[in-house]
PDB file of C-alpha atoms in Angstrom:
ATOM      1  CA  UNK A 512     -11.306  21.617   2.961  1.00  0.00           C
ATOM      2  CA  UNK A 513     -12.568  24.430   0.516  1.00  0.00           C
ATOM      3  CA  UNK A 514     -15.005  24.551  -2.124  1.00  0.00           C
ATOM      4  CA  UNK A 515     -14.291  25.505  -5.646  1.00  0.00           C
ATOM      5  CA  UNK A 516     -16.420  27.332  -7.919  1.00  0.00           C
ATOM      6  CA  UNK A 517     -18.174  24.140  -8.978  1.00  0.00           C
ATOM      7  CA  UNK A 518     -19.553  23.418  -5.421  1.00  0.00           C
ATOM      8  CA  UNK A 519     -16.663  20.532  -5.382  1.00  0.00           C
ATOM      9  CA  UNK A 520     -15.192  20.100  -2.456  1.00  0.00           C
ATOM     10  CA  UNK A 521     -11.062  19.897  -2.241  1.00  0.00           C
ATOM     11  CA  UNK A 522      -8.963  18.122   0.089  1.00  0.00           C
ATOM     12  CA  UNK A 523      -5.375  18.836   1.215  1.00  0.00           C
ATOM     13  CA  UNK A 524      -4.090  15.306   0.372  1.00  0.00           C
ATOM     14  CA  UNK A 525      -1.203  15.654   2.904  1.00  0.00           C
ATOM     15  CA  UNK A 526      -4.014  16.403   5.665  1.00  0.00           C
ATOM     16  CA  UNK A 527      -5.720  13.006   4.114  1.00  0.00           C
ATOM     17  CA  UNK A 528      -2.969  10.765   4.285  1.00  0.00           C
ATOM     18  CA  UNK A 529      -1.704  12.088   7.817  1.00  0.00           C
ATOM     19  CA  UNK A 530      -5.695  11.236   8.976  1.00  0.00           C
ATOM     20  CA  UNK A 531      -5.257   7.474   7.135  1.00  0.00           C
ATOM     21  CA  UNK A 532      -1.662   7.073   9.164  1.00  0.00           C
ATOM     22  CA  UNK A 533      -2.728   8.106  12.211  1.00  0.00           C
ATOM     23  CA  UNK A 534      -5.820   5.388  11.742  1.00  0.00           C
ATOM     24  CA  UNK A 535      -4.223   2.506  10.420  1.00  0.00           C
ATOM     25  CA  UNK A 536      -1.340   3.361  13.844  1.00  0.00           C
ATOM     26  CA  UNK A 537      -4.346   3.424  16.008  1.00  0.00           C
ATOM     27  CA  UNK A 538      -5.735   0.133  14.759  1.00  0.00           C
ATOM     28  CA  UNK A 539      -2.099  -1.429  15.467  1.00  0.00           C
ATOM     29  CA  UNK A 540      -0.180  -1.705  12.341  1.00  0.00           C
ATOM     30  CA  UNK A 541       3.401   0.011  12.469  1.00  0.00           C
ATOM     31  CA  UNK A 542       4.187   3.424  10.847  1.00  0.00           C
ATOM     32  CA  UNK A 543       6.099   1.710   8.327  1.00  0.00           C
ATOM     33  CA  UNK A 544       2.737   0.153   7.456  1.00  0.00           C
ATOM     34  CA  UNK A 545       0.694   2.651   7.693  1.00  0.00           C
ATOM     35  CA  UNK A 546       2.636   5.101   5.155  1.00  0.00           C
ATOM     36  CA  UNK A 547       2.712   2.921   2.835  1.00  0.00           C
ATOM     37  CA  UNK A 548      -0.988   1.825   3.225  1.00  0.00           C
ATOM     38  CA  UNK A 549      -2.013   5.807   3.366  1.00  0.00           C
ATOM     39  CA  UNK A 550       0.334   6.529   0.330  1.00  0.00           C
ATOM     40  CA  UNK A 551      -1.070   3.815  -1.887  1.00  0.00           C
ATOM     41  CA  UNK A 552      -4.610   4.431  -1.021  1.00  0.00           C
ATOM     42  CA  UNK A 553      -4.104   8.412  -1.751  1.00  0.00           C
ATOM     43  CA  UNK A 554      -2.553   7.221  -4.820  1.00  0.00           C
ATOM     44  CA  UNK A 555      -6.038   5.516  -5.942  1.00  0.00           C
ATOM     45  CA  UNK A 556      -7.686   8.502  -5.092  1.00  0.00           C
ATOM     46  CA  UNK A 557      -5.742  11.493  -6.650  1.00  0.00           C
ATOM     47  CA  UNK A 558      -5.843   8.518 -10.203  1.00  0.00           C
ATOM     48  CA  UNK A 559      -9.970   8.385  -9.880  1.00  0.00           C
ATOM     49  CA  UNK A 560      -9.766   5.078  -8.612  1.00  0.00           C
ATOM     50  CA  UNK A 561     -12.289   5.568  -5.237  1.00  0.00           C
ATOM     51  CA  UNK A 562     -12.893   2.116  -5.235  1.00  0.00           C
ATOM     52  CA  UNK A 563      -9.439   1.116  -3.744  1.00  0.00           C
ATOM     53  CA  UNK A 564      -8.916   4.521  -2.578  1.00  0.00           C
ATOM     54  CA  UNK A 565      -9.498   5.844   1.340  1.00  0.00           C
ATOM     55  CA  UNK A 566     -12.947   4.499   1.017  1.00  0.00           C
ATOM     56  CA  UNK A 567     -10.609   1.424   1.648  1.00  0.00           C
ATOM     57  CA  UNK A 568      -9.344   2.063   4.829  1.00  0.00           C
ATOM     58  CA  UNK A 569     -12.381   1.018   7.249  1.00  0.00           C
ATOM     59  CA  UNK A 570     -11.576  -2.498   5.825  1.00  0.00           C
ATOM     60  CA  UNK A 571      -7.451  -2.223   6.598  1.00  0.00           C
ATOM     61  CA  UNK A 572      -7.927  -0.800  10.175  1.00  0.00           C
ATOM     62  CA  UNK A 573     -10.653  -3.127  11.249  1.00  0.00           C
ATOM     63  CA  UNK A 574      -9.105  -6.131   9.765  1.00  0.00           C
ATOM     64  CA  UNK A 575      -5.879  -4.559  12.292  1.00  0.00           C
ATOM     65  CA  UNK A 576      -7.682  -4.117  15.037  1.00  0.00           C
ATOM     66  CA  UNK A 577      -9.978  -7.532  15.042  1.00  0.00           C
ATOM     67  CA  UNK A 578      -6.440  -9.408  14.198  1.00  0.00           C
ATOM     68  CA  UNK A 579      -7.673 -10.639  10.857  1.00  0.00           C
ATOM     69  CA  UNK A 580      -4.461  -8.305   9.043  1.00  0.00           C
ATOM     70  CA  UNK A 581      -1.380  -9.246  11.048  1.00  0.00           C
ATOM     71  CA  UNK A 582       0.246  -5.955  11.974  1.00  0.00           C
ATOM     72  CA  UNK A 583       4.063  -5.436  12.471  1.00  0.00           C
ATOM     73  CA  UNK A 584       5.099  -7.979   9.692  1.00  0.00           C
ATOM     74  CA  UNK A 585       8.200  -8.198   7.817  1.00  0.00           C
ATOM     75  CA  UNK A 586       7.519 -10.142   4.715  1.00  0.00           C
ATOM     76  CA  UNK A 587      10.506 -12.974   4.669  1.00  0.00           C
ATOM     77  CA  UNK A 588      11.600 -14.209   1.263  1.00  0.00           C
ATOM     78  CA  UNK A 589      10.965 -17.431   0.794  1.00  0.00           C
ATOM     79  CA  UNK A 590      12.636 -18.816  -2.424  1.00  0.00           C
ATOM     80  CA  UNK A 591      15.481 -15.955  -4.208  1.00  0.00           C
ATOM     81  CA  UNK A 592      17.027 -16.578  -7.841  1.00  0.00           C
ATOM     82  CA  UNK A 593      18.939 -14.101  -9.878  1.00  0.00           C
ATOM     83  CA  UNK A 594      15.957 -13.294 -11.640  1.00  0.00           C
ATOM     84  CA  UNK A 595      12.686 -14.446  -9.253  1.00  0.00           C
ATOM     85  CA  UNK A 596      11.914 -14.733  -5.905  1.00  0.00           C
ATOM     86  CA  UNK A 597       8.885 -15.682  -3.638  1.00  0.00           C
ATOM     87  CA  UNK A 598       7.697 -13.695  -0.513  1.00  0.00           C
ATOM     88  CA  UNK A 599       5.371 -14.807   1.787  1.00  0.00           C
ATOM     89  CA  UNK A 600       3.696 -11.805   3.110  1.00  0.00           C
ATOM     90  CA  UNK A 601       2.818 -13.537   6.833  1.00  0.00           C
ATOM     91  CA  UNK A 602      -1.175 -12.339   6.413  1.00  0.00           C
ATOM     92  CA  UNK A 603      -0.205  -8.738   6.365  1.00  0.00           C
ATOM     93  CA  UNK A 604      -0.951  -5.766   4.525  1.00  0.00           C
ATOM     94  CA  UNK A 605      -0.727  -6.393   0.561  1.00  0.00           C
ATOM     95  CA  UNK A 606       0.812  -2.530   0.352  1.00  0.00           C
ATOM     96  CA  UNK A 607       3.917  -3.149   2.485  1.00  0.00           C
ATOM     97  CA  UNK A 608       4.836  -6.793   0.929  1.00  0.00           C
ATOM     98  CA  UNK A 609       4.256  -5.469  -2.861  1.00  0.00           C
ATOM     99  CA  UNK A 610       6.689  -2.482  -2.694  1.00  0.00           C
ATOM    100  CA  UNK A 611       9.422  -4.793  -0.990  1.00  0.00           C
ATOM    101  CA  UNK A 612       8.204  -7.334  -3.543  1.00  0.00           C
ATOM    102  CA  UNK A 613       8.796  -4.729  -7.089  1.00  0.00           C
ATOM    103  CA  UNK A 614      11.868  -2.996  -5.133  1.00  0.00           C
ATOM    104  CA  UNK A 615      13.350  -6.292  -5.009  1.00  0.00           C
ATOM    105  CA  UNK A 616      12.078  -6.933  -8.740  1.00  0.00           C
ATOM    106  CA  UNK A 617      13.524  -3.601  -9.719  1.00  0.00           C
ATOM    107  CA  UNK A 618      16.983  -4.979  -8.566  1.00  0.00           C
ATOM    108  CA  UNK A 619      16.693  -8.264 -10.292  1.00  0.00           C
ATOM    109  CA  UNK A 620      15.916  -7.007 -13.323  1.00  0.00           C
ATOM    110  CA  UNK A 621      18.767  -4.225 -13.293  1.00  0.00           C
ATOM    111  CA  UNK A 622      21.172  -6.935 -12.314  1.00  0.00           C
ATOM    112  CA  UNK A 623      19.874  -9.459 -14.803  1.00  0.00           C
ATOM    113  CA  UNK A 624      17.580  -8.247 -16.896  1.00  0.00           C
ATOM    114  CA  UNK A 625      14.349  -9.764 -15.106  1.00  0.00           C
ATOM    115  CA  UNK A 626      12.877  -9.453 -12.079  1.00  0.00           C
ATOM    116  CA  UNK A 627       9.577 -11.231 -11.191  1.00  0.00           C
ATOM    117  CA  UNK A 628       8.443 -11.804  -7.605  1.00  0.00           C
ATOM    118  CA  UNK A 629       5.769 -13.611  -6.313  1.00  0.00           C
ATOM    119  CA  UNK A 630       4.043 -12.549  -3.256  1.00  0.00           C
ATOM    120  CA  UNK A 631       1.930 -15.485  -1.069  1.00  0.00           C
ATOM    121  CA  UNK A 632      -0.264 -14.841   1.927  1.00  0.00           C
ATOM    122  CA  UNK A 633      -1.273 -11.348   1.453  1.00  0.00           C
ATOM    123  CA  UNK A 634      -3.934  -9.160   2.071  1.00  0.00           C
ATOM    124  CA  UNK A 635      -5.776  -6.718  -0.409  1.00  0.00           C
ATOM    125  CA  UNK A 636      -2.748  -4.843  -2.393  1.00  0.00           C
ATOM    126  CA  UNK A 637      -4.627  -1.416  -3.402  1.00  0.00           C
ATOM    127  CA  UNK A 638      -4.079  -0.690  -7.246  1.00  0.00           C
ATOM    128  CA  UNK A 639      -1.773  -2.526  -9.368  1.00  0.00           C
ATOM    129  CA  UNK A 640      -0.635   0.607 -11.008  1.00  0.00           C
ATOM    130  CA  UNK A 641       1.124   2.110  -8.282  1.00  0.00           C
ATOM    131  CA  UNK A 642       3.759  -0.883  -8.223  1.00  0.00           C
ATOM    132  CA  UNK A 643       4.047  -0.683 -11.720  1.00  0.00           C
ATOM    133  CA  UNK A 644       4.397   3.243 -11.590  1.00  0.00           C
ATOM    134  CA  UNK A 645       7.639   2.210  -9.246  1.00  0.00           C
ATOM    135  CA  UNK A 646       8.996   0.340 -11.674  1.00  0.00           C
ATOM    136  CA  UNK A 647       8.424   2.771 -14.379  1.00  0.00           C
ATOM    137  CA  UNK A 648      10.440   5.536 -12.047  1.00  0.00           C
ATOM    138  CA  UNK A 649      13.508   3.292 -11.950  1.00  0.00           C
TER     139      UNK A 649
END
């Protein structure tokens, strides 16, 4: 942490999301999980969006912990078109099932020119716009 000229404080972002991996691993999900958690949330964050940012995490590790998130999941497709597909997300974290959701979006659409997936039994998914912002990279 330092403090700019402004009396703001400034975090190392890398020491942030290694602090929200290390939690959400503690409170049982997988690493898998908890990257992609910690990434998403950071995301929110470093885009001024605190209110599905780290302040966020509390909720994800005690929902973990008290078995109200199911941890170690593997969202299983459910119903798969050329150009849709359904995923039920087994009550785990949002984060994990909604990048395997728009990655496998991303191929539909470069295969056939749409890609639309609908994820079922989910938790809280962070910001929309960091899916989107996948999408947008491809």
């Amino acid at each position: 942490m330092e403090k700019a000229a402004n009396n703001i404080l400034r975090y190392d972002i890398g020491r942030i999301h290694r602090f929200c991996v290390d939690c959400l691993i503690s409170a049982g999900g997988s690493s898998r999980e908890a990257d992609v958690v910690s990434d998403v949330i950071c995301s929110a964050d470093l885009r001024g969006k605190e209110s599905h940012g780290v302040a966020r995490l509390r909720r994800y590790a005690m929902g973990l912990k008290n078995g109200i998130i199911a941890a170690n999941v593997s969202p299983k497709l459910i119903t798969d078109t050329p150009g849709t597909a359904v995923i039920d997300a087994l009550n785990g974290l949002g984060q994990p099932a909604c990048v395997e959701g728009m990655n496998i979006a991303i191929s539909k659409a470069k295969n056939n020119g749409i890609g639309a997936v609908a994820i079922r039994n989910s938790n809280h998914f962070g910001i929309a716009g960091y899916y989107a912002a996948l999408a947008s990279n491809k």
